[in-house]
Short mmCIF file of C-alpha atoms and ligand atoms in Angstrom, two decimals:
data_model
loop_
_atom_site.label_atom_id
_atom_site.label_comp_id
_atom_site.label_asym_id
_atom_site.label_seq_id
_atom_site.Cartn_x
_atom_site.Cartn_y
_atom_site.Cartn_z
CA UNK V 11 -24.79 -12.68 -2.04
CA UNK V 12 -23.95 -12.78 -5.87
CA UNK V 13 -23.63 -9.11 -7.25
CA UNK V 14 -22.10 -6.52 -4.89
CA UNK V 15 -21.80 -3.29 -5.65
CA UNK V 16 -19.75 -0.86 -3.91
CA UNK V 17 -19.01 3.23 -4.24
CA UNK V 18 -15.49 3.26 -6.52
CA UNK V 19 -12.57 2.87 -3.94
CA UNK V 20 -8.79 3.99 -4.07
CA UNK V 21 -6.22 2.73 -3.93
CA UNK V 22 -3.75 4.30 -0.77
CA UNK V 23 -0.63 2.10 -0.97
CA UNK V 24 0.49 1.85 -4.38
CA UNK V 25 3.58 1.01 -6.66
CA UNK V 26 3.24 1.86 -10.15
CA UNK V 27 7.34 1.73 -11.23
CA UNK V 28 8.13 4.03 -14.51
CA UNK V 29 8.74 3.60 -18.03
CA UNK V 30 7.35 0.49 -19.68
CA UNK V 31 6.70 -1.06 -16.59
CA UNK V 32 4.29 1.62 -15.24
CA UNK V 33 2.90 1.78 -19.11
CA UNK V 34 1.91 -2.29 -18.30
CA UNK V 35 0.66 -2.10 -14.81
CA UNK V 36 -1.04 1.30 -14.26
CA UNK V 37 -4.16 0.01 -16.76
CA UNK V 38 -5.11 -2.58 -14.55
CA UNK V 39 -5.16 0.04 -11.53
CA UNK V 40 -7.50 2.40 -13.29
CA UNK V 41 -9.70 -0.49 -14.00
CA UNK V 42 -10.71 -0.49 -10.55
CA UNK V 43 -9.14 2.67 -8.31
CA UNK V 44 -10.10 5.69 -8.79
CA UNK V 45 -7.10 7.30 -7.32
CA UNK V 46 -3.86 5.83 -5.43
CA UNK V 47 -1.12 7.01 -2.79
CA UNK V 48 1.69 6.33 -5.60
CA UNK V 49 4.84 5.01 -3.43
CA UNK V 50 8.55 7.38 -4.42
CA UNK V 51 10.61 4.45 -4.34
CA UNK V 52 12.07 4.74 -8.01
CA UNK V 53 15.56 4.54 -8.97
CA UNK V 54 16.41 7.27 -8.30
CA UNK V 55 13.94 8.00 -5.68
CA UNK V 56 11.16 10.67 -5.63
CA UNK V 57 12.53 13.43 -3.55
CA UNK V 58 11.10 16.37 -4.67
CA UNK V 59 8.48 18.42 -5.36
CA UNK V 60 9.69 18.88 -8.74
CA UNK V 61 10.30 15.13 -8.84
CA UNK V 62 6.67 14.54 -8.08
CA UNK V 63 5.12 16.82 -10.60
CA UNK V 64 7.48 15.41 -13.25
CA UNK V 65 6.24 11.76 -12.12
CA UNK V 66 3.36 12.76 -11.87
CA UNK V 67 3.05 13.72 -15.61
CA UNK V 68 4.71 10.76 -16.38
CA UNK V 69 1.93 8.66 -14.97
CA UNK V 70 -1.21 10.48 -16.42
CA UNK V 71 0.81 10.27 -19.83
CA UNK V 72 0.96 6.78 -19.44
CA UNK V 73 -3.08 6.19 -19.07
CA UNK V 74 -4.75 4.80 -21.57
CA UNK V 75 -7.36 7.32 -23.69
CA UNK V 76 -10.55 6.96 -22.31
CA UNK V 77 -9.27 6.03 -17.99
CA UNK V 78 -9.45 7.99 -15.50
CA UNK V 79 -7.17 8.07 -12.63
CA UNK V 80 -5.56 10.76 -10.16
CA UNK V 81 -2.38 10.11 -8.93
CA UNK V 82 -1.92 11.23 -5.64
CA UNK V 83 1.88 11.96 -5.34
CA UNK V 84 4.24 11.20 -2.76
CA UNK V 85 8.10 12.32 -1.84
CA UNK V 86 11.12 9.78 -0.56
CA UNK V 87 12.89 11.04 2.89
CA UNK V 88 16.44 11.02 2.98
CA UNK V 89 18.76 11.76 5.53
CA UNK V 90 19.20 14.96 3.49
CA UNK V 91 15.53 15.91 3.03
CA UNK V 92 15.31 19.82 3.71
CA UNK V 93 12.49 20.92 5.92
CA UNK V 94 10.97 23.59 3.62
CA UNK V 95 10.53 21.11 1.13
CA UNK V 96 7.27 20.05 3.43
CA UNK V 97 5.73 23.48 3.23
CA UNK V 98 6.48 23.55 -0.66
CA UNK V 99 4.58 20.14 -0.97
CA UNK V 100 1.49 21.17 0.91
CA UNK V 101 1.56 24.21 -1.49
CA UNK V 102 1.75 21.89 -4.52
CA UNK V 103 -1.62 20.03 -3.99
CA UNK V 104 -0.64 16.88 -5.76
CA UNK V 105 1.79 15.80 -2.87
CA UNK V 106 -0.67 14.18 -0.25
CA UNK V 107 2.02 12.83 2.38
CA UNK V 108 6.10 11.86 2.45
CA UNK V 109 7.14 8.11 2.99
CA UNK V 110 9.29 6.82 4.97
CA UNK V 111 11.84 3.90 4.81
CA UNK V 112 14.20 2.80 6.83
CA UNK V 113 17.97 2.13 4.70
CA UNK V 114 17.54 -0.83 3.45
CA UNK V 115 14.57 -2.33 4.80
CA UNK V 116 12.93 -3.13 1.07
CA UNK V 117 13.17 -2.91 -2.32
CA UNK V 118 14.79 0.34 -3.89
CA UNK V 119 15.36 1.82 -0.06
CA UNK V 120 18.84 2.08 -0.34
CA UNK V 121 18.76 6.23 -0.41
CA UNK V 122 16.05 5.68 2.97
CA UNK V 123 16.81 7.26 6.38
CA UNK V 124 20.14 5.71 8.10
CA UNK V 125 18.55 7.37 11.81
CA UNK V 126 15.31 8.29 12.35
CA UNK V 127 16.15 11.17 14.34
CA UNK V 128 17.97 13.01 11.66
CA UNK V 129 14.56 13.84 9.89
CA UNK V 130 13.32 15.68 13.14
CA UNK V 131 13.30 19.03 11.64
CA UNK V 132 11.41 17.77 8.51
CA UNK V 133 8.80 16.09 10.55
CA UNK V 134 8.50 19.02 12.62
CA UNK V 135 7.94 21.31 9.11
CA UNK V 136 5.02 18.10 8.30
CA UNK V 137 3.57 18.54 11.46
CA UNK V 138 3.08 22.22 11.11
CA UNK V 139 1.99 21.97 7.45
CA UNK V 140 -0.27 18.28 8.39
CA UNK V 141 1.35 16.26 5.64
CA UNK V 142 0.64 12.88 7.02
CA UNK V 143 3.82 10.73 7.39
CA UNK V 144 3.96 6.97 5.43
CA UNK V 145 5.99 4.70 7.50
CA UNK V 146 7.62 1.44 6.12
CA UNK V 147 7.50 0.34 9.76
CA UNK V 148 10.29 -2.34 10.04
CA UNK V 149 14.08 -1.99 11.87
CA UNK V 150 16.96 -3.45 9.59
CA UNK V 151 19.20 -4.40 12.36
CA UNK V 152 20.47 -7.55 11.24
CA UNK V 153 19.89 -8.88 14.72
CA UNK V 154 16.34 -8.52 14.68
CA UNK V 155 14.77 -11.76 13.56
CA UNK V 156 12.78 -10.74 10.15
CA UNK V 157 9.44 -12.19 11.84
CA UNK V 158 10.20 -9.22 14.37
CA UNK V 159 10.93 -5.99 12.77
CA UNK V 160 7.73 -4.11 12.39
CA UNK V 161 7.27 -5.10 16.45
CA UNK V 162 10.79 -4.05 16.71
CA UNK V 163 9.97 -0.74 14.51
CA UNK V 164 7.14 0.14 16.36
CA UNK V 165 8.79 -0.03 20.10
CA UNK V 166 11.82 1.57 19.08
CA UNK V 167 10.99 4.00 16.59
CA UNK V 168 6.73 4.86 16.39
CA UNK V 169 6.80 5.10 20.08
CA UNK V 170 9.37 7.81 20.56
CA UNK V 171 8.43 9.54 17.69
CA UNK V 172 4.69 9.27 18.43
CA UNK V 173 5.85 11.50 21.62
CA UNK V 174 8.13 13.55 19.74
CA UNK V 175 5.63 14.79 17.34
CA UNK V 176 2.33 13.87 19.36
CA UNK V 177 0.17 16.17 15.92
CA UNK V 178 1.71 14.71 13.19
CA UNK V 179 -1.16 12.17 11.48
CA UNK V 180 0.75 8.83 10.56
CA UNK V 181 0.08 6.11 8.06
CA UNK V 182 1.52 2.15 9.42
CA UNK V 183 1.69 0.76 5.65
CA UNK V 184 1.19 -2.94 5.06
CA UNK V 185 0.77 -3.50 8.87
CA UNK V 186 1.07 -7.61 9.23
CA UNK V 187 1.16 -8.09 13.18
CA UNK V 188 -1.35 -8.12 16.17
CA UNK V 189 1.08 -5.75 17.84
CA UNK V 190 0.91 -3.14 15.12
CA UNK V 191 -3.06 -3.59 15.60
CA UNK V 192 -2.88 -3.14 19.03
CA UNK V 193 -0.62 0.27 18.55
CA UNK V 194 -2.79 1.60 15.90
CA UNK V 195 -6.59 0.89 18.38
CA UNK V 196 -4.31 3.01 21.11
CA UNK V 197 -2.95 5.82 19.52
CA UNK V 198 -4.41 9.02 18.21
CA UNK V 199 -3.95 10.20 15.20
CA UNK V 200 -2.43 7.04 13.28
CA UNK V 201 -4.20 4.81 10.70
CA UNK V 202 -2.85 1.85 8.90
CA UNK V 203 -3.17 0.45 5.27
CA UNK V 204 -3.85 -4.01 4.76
CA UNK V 205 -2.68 -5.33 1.69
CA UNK V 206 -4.93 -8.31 0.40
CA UNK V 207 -2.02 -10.79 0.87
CA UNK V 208 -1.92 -9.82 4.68
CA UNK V 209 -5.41 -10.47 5.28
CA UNK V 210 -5.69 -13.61 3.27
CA UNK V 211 -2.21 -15.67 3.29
CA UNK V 212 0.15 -16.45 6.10
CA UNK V 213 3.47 -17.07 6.40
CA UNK V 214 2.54 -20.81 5.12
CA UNK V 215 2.08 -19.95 1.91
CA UNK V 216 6.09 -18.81 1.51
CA UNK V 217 6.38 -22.85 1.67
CA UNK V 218 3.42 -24.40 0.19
CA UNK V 219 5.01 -27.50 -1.37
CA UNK V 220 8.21 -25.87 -2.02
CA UNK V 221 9.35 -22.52 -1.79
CA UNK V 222 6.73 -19.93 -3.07
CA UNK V 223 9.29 -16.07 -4.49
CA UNK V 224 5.96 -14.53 -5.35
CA UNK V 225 4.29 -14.71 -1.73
CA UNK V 226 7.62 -12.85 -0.94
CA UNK V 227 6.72 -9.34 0.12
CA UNK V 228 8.24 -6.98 2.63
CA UNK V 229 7.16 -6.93 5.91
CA UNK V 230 7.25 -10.68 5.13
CA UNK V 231 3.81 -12.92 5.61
CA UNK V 232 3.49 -13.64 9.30
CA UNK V 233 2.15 -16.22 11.58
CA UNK V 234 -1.80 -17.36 11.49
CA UNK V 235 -2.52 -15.61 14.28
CA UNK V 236 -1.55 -12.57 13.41
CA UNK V 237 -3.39 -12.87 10.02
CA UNK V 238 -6.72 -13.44 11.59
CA UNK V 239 -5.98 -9.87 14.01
CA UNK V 240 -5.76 -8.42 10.69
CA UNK V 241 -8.61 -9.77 9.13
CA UNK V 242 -10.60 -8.88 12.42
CA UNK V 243 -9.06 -4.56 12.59
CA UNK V 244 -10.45 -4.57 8.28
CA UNK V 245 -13.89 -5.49 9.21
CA UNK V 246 -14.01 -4.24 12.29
CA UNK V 247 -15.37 -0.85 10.60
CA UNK V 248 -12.55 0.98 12.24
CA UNK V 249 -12.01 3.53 10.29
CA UNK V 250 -8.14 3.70 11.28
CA UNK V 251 -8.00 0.52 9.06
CA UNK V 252 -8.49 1.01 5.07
CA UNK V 253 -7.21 -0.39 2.07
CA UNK V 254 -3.78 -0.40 1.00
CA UNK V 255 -2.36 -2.57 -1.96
CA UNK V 256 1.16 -2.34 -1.67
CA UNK V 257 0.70 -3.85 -5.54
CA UNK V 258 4.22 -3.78 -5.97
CA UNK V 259 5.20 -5.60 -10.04
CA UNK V 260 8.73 -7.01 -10.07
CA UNK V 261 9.23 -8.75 -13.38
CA UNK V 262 9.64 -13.17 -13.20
CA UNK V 263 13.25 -13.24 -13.47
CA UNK V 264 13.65 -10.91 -11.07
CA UNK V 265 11.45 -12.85 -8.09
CA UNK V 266 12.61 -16.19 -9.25
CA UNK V 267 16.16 -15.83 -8.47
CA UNK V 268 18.94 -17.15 -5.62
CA UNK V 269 17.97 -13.56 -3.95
CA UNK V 270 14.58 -12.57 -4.92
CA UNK V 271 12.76 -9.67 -4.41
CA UNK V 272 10.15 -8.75 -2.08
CA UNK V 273 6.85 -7.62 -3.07
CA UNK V 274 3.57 -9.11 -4.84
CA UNK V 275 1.85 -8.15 -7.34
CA UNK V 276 -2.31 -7.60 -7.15
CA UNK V 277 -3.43 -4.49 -9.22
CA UNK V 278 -4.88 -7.15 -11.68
CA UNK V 279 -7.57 -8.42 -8.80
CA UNK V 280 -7.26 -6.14 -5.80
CA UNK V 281 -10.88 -5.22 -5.29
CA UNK V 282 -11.90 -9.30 -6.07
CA UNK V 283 -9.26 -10.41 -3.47
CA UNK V 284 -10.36 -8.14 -0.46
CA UNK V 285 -14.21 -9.42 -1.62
CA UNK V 286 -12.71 -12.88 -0.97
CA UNK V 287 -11.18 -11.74 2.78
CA UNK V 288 -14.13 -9.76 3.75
CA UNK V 289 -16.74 -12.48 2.86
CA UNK V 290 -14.70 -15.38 4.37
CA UNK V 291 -15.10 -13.51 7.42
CA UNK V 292 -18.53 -12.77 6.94
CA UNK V 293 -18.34 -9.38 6.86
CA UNK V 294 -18.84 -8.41 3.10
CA UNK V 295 -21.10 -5.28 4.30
CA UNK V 296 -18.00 -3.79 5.66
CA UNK V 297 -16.10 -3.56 2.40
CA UNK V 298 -17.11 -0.23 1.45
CA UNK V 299 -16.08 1.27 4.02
CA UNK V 300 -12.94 0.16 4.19
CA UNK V 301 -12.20 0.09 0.59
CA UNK V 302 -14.19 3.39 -0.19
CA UNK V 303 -14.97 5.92 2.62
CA UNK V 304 -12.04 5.68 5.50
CA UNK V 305 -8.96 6.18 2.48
CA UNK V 306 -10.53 9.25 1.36
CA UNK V 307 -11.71 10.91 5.14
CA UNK V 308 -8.10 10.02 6.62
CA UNK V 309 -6.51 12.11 3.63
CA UNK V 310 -9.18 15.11 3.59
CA UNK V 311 -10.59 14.27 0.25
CA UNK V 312 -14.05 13.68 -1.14
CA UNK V 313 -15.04 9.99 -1.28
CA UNK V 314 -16.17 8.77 -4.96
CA UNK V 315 -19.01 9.08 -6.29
CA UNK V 316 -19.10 6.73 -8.88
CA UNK V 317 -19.82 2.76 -8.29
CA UNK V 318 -18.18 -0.65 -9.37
CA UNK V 319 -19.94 -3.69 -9.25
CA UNK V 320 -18.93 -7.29 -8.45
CA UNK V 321 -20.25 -10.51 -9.21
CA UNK V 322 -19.85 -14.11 -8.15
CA UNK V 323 -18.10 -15.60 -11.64
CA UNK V 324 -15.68 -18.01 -10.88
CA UNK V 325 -12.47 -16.79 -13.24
CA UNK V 326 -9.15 -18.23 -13.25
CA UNK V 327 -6.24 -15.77 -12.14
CA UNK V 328 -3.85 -16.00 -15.51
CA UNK V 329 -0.10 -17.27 -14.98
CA UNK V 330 1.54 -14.36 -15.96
CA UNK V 331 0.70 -10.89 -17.99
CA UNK V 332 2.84 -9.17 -20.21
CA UNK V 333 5.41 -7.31 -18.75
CA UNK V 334 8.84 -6.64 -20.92
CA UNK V 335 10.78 -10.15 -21.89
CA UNK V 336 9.77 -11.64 -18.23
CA UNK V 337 6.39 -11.22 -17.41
CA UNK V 338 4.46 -10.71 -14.35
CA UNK V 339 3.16 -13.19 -12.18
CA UNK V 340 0.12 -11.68 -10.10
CA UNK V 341 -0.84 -13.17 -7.08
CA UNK V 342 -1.88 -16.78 -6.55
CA UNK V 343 -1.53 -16.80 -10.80
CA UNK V 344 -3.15 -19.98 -11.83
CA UNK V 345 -5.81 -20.48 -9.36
CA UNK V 346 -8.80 -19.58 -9.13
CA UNK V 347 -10.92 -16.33 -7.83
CA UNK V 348 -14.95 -16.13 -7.14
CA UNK V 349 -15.76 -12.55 -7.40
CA UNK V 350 -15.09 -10.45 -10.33
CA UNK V 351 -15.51 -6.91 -11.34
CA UNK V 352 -18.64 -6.66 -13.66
CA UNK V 353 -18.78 -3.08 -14.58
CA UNK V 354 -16.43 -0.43 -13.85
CA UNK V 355 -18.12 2.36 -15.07
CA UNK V 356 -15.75 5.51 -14.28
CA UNK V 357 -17.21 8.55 -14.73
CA UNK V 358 -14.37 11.76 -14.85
CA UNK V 359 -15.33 13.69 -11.78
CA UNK V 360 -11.88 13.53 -10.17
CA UNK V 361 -9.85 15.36 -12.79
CA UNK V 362 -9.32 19.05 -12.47
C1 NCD B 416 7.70 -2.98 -2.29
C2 NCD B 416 8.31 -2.76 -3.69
O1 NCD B 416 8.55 -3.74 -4.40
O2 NCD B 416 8.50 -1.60 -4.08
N1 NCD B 416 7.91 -4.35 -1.92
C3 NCD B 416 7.28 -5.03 -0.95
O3 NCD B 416 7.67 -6.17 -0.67
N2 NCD B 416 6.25 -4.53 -0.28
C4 NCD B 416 8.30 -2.01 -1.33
C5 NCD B 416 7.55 -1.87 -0.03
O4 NCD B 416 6.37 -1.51 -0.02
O5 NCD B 416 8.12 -2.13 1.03
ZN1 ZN B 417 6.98 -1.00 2.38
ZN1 ZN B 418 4.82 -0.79 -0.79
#
């Protein structure tokens, strides 16, 4: 197949920073998405409603004249998130869901949850108002083994609260292991996000030929195996499995460091590097659907009607885009990518 066209997708697991950062990234996203699950974890984080909206204004200020693109807002939970705040996000429209993360567990969670069970009341509030629930799913017990933690997360912590709050509709973000597959086939009501590096890189390509800071994203790359359970959940047409970019920009400096940080950076070629997954797998006619149709039903919107087309033109990834003094270094910068968005053509149906 050389031209593939597919109904505009979104984009439901997305970082897009602030300031100049979001100013240099968020172009690339509207290229392609037609609307995102923005991730709260600024400094400081996104708690609020009012937090959200002001965010929120922040980001469609930031689009270039002429893009369109609808930010789909979401809130940080801290140990000190108040219950009603659930019922005054369902209210507000723009807040589709609340994230989750764990104290620690990745970059800018340092104001995350210390104990799971001190958000009870607030998930009890999301159950009754069905905001869905956006779970960095790894423990941060420095005893756990890093290869281990979404496993660990999802024994310890999805289980019980899976019976705890057996209504409340649950995203797995950037799930990386056959064991969060497994979970996600056997339970109702939960769906998971795959980022493109999950389905197409394993924990190899930390170390190809020396140590690799921009394969370096949180949950970490894991084992072959588990890569190819992934690959076989996105094209399996499951519609519990969609796509999820976890595009998260850090600039150089920052990733090429003695303590790095975690998270890659794909907004540039998202759409061209799932293309590259799906078709390696032989399963290019599944795309859509995950890319397109699932994001949308899971979160009770309407699905795009708009298309973007692809074509097989061999196009070299570029070493780094502008991004403040540092740069940014996309994903596998410098080599090369067979598909490529042809026409993009986004007409402004979204937009209220
Ligand atoms: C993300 C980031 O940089 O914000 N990093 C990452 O490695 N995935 C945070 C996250 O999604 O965990
Ligand atoms: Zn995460
Ligand atoms: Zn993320």
């Amino acid at each position: 197949m050389e031209t593939l066209t597919l109904t505009r997708p979104d984009d439901w697991h997305l970082h897009l920073r602030d300031g100049d950062a979001l100013k240099a990234v968020l172009p690339y996203t509207a290229r392609q998405f037609a609307r995102a699950i923005v991730m709260p974890n600024l400094k400081p984080p996104v708690r609020t409603v009012a937090e959200a909206e002001a965010y929120r204004d922040r980001i469609l200020a930031a689009l270039p004249a002429g893009q369109m693109f609808e930010p789909l807002m979401t809130l940080y939970l801290t140990d000190n998130t108040p219950p009603e705040e659930m019922f005054a996000a369902k209210a507000a429209q723009f807040v589709k869901a609340v994230k989750y993360y764990p104290a620690g567990a990745t970059t800018n969670s340092d104001s995350g949850v210390t104990d799971i069970r001190q958000c009870d009341g607030v998930f009890a509030a999301m159950e009754e108002a069905d905001l869905p629930l956006l779970l960095h799913g790894e423990v941060t017990h420095a005893a756990v083994d890093i290869f281990d933690r979404e496993k660990v997360f999802i024994e310890t912590h999805l289980m019980p609260l899976r019976q705890r709050f057996p209504k409340l509709r649950i995203v797995l973000e950037h799930i990386t292991t056959t064991e969060a597959v497994d979970y996600v086939l056997e339970t109702d009501r939960i769906a998971a996000t795959l980022t493109p590096q999950h389905l197409l890189y394993s924990r190899m390509a930390l170390f190809q030929g020396g140590l690799r800071p921009h394969y370096y994203c949180l949950p970490i790359l894991k084992r072959e195996t588990h890569r190819q359970a992934l690959v076989k959940a996105a094209i399996s047409g499951n519609p519990k499995f969609f796509l999820g970019t976890d595009s998260a920009p850090h600039p150089r400096h920052s990733k090429e460091s003695d303590c790095g940080c975690a998270g890659c950076f794909s907004a540039l070629h998202a759409l061209e590097l799932y293309a590259e997954a799906f078709e390696s797998a032989g399963a290019l006619d599944k795309l859509e659907a995950f890319a397109s149709f699932y994001g949308p039903d899971f979160y009770h919107l309407p699905r795009n009607t708009d298309a973007i087309t692809l074509t097989k033109t061999p196009w070299r990834i570029p070493d780094e885009l502008p991004f403040g003094e540092s740069g940014l270094v996309p994903l596998r910068a410098g080599e090369e990518l067979t598909w490529k968005i042809a026409s993009a053509d986004h007409k402004p149906a979204l937009l209220s």
